């Protein structure tokens, strides 16, 4: 008796390959949609914070976070836990932490109805994703708002400029896509920039003002002119700032 061979026909193999291709295509397309949604979220959040900041100033004639606590109590009409030294800048009073007026800013903006949430505003406490001192980004890392001189220079002199730190934990590919969407695609120029490697402000235990710049995982490549987002490094923990 002749033995009968069994196995897949070419048609069956072709059908399986087509199905696998469709599944892979759907997964890739789904990931692209997720990334696009995250880029849109980061952009809209930054734009919303900027609008809220200037809206607060227009209404109260004071800087959110810099406004004195008792003045904020009376102006906003609810109990306020945090406040600043009313010097007209969102920096920090002498002897306080780098997060003092930042925390107060989120409380003032939220309790005045300019942003969603109901933040605490406790001074001198570093924000985390769970202590309700401020909003977090799409990757559950705190955003920080403040005034530093770490990102601009004029005639060799550092210039203080208000900026929003969009938060750590952003993959380098998403940072590049965000930069291309809202700015020039170059990480050290324009209104959107990569955080510097060693920020002197907004540090604390978690280095919220920076990112993970370990060897081989750098977020930017400054060996080129202009510099570029180092997508090939595939860093999962980049960060950026929006200059106001």
Coordinates of N, CA, C and O in Angstrom, one line a residue, residues 103-183:
X103 N 4.1 74.1 43.4 CA 2.9 73.5 44.0 C 1.8 74.5 44.2 O 0.6 74.1 43.9
X104 N 2.1 75.7 44.6 CA 1.1 76.7 44.8 C 0.4 77.1 43.5 O -0.8 77.3 43.5
X105 N 1.2 77.1 42.4 CA 0.6 77.4 41.1 C -0.5 76.5 40.7 O -1.6 76.9 40.2
X106 N -0.2 75.2 40.8 CA -1.2 74.2 40.4 C -2.5 74.3 41.3 O -3.6 74.1 40.8
X107 N -2.3 74.6 42.6 CA -3.4 74.7 43.5 C -4.2 76.0 43.1 O -5.5 75.9 43.0
X108 N -3.6 77.1 42.9 CA -4.3 78.3 42.5 C -5.1 78.1 41.2 O -6.2 78.5 41.1
X109 N -4.4 77.5 40.2 CA -5.1 77.3 38.9 C -6.2 76.4 39.0 O -7.3 76.6 38.4
X110 N -6.1 75.3 39.8 CA -7.2 74.3 39.8 C -8.3 74.9 40.7 O -9.5 74.7 40.2
X111 N -8.1 75.5 41.8 CA -9.2 76.0 42.6 C -9.9 77.2 42.1 O -11.0 77.5 42.4
X112 N -9.2 77.9 41.1 CA -9.8 79.0 40.4 C -10.6 78.5 39.2 O -11.2 79.3 38.5
X113 N -10.5 77.2 38.9 CA -11.2 76.6 37.8 C -10.6 76.7 36.4 O -11.2 76.5 35.4
X114 N -9.3 77.0 36.4 CA -8.6 77.2 35.1 C -8.1 75.8 34.6 O -7.9 75.7 33.4
X115 N -7.8 74.9 35.5 CA -7.4 73.5 35.0 C -8.2 72.5 35.8 O -8.8 72.8 36.9
X116 N -8.3 71.3 35.3 CA -9.0 70.3 36.0 C -8.2 69.8 37.2 O -7.0 69.8 37.2
X117 N -8.9 69.2 38.2 CA -8.2 68.8 39.4 C -8.5 69.6 40.6 O -9.1 70.7 40.5
X118 N -7.9 69.2 41.7 CA -8.1 70.0 43.0 C -6.8 69.7 43.8 O -6.8 68.9 44.7
X119 N -5.8 70.5 43.5 CA -4.5 70.1 44.0 C -4.2 70.8 45.4 O -4.8 71.8 45.7
X120 N -3.3 70.2 46.1 CA -3.1 70.6 47.5 C -2.3 71.9 47.7 O -2.7 72.7 48.5
X121 N -1.2 72.0 47.0 CA -0.4 73.2 47.1 C 0.6 73.2 48.3 O 1.2 74.3 48.6
X122 N 0.8 72.1 49.0 CA 1.7 72.1 50.1 C 3.1 72.5 49.7 O 3.6 72.0 48.7
X123 N 3.7 73.4 50.4 CA 5.0 74.0 50.1 C 6.1 73.0 50.5 O 5.9 72.2 51.4
X124 N 7.2 73.1 49.8 CA 8.4 72.4 50.2 C 8.3 70.9 50.1 O 9.1 70.2 50.7
X125 N 7.4 70.4 49.4 CA 7.2 68.9 49.2 C 7.4 68.6 47.8 O 6.7 69.2 46.9
X126 N 8.2 67.7 47.4 CA 8.4 67.3 46.0 C 7.2 66.6 45.5 O 6.7 65.6 46.1
X127 N 6.7 67.0 44.3 CA 5.5 66.3 43.8 C 5.8 64.9 43.3 O 7.0 64.6 42.9
X128 N 4.8 64.0 43.4 CA 4.9 62.7 42.8 C 3.7 62.4 42.1 O 2.7 63.2 42.1
X129 N 3.6 61.2 41.4 CA 2.4 60.9 40.7 C 1.2 60.6 41.6 O 0.0 60.5 41.1
X130 N 1.4 60.5 42.9 CA 0.3 60.1 43.8 C 0.0 61.0 44.9 O -0.9 60.8 45.7
X131 N 0.8 62.1 45.1 CA 0.5 63.0 46.3 C -0.3 64.2 46.0 O -0.4 65.1 46.9
X132 N -0.9 64.3 44.8 CA -1.9 65.3 44.5 C -1.4 66.7 44.7 O -2.1 67.7 45.0
X133 N -0.1 67.0 44.3 CA 0.4 68.3 44.4 C 0.4 69.0 43.0 O 0.6 70.2 42.9
X134 N 0.1 68.2 42.0 CA 0.1 68.8 40.6 C -0.3 67.7 39.6 O -0.3 66.5 39.9
X135 N -0.6 68.1 38.4 CA -1.0 67.2 37.3 C 0.2 66.3 36.9 O 1.4 66.7 37.0
X136 N -0.1 65.2 36.3 CA 0.9 64.3 35.7 C 0.7 64.3 34.2 O -0.4 64.5 33.7
X137 N 1.7 63.9 33.5 CA 1.6 63.8 32.0 C 1.0 62.4 31.6 O 0.5 61.6 32.5
X138 N 1.0 62.1 30.3 CA 0.4 60.9 29.8 C 1.1 59.7 30.2 O 0.6 58.5 30.1
X139 N 2.3 59.8 30.8 CA 3.1 58.7 31.3 C 3.2 58.7 32.8 O 4.1 58.0 33.4
X140 N 2.2 59.4 33.5 CA 2.1 59.4 35.0 C 3.3 60.0 35.7 O 3.7 59.5 36.8
X141 N 4.0 60.9 35.1 CA 5.1 61.7 35.8 C 4.7 63.1 35.9 O 4.1 63.7 35.0
X142 N 5.1 63.7 37.1 CA 4.6 65.1 37.4 C 5.2 66.1 36.4 O 6.3 66.0 35.9
X143 N 4.3 67.1 36.1 CA 4.7 68.3 35.3 C 5.1 69.4 36.3 O 4.6 69.5 37.4
X144 N 6.0 70.2 35.9 CA 6.5 71.3 36.7 C 6.5 72.6 36.0 O 6.8 72.7 34.8
X145 N 6.1 73.7 36.7 CA 6.0 75.0 36.1 C 6.8 76.0 36.9 O 6.7 76.0 38.1
X146 N 7.7 76.7 36.2 CA 8.6 77.6 36.9 C 9.4 78.5 36.1 O 9.4 78.4 34.8
X147 N 10.2 79.3 36.7 CA 11.1 80.3 36.0 C 12.5 79.9 36.3 O 13.0 79.9 37.5
X148 N 13.3 79.6 35.3 CA 14.7 79.4 35.4 C 15.5 80.1 34.3 O 14.9 80.6 33.4
X149 N 16.8 80.1 34.5 CA 17.7 80.7 33.4 C 18.5 79.6 32.7 O 19.6 79.9 32.2
X150 N 18.0 78.4 32.6 CA 18.8 77.3 32.1 C 18.6 77.0 30.6 O 19.3 76.1 30.1
X151 N 17.8 77.7 30.0 CA 17.5 77.4 28.6 C 17.7 78.5 27.6 O 17.6 78.2 26.4
X152 N 17.9 79.7 28.0 CA 18.1 80.8 27.0 C 19.3 81.6 27.4 O 19.6 81.8 28.6
X153 N 20.0 82.1 26.4 CA 21.0 83.1 26.6 C 20.9 84.2 25.6 O 20.5 84.0 24.5
X154 N 21.2 85.4 26.1 CA 21.2 86.6 25.2 C 22.6 87.3 25.4 O 22.9 87.8 26.5
X155 N 23.4 87.4 24.3 CA 24.7 88.0 24.4 C 25.6 87.4 25.5 O 26.3 88.1 26.2
X156 N 25.4 86.1 25.6 CA 26.2 85.4 26.6 C 25.7 85.5 28.0 O 26.3 84.9 28.9
X157 N 24.6 86.1 28.2 CA 24.0 86.3 29.6 C 22.8 85.4 29.7 O 21.9 85.5 28.8
X158 N 22.7 84.6 30.7 CA 21.5 83.8 30.9 C 20.2 84.6 31.1 O 20.3 85.6 31.8
X159 N 19.2 84.2 30.5 CA 17.9 84.9 30.6 C 16.9 84.0 31.3 O 16.7 82.8 31.0
X160 N 16.2 84.6 32.3 CA 15.2 83.8 33.0 C 13.9 83.8 32.2 O 13.4 84.8 31.7
X161 N 13.4 82.6 32.0 CA 12.2 82.4 31.2 C 11.2 81.4 31.8 O 11.7 80.3 32.3
X162 N 10.0 81.7 31.8 CA 9.0 80.7 32.4 C 8.9 79.5 31.4 O 8.8 79.7 30.2
X163 N 8.8 78.4 32.0 CA 8.6 77.2 31.2 C 7.9 76.1 31.9 O 7.9 76.0 33.1
X164 N 7.3 75.2 31.1 CA 6.6 74.0 31.7 C 7.4 72.8 31.3 O 7.7 72.5 30.2
X165 N 7.8 72.1 32.4 CA 8.4 70.8 32.2 C 7.3 69.8 31.9 O 6.5 69.6 32.8
X166 N 7.3 69.1 30.8 CA 6.2 68.3 30.4 C 6.3 66.9 31.2 O 5.3 66.2 31.2
X167 N 7.4 66.6 31.8 CA 7.4 65.4 32.6 C 8.3 64.3 32.0 O 8.4 64.1 30.8
X168 N 8.9 63.5 32.9 CA 9.8 62.4 32.5 C 8.9 61.2 32.0 O 7.7 61.2 32.0
X169 N 9.7 60.2 31.5 CA 9.0 59.0 31.0 C 8.5 59.0 29.6 O 7.8 58.1 29.2
X170 N 8.9 60.0 28.8 CA 8.4 60.1 27.5 C 9.4 59.4 26.5 O 10.6 59.8 26.5
X171 N 9.0 58.4 25.8 CA 9.9 57.8 24.8 C 10.5 58.8 23.8 O 9.8 59.7 23.4
X172 N 11.7 58.6 23.4 CA 12.4 59.6 22.6 C 11.7 59.8 21.2 O 11.6 60.9 20.7
X173 N 11.1 58.7 20.7 CA 10.3 58.8 19.4 C 9.1 59.8 19.5 O 8.8 60.5 18.6
X174 N 8.5 59.7 20.7 CA 7.3 60.6 20.9 C 7.8 62.0 21.1 O 7.1 63.0 20.6
X175 N 8.9 62.2 21.8 CA 9.4 63.6 21.9 C 9.8 64.2 20.6 O 9.5 65.3 20.3
X176 N 10.4 63.4 19.7 CA 10.7 63.9 18.4 C 9.4 64.3 17.6 O 9.4 65.3 17.0
X177 N 8.4 63.4 17.7 CA 7.2 63.6 17.0 C 6.5 64.9 17.5 O 5.9 65.7 16.8
X178 N 6.5 65.1 18.8 CA 6.0 66.3 19.4 C 6.7 67.5 19.0 O 6.1 68.5 18.7
X179 N 8.0 67.5 18.9 CA 8.8 68.6 18.5 C 8.5 69.0 17.1 O 8.4 70.1 16.7
X180 N 8.4 68.0 16.2 CA 8.0 68.2 14.8 C 6.6 68.8 14.7 O 6.4 69.6 13.8
X181 N 5.7 68.4 15.6 CA 4.3 68.9 15.5 C 4.2 70.3 15.9 O 3.5 71.1 15.3
X182 N 4.9 70.7 16.9 CA 4.7 72.1 17.5 C 5.8 73.1 17.3 O 5.7 74.2 17.5
X183 N 7.0 72.5 16.8 CA 8.2 73.4 16.7 C 9.0 73.1 15.5 O 8.5 72.6 14.5

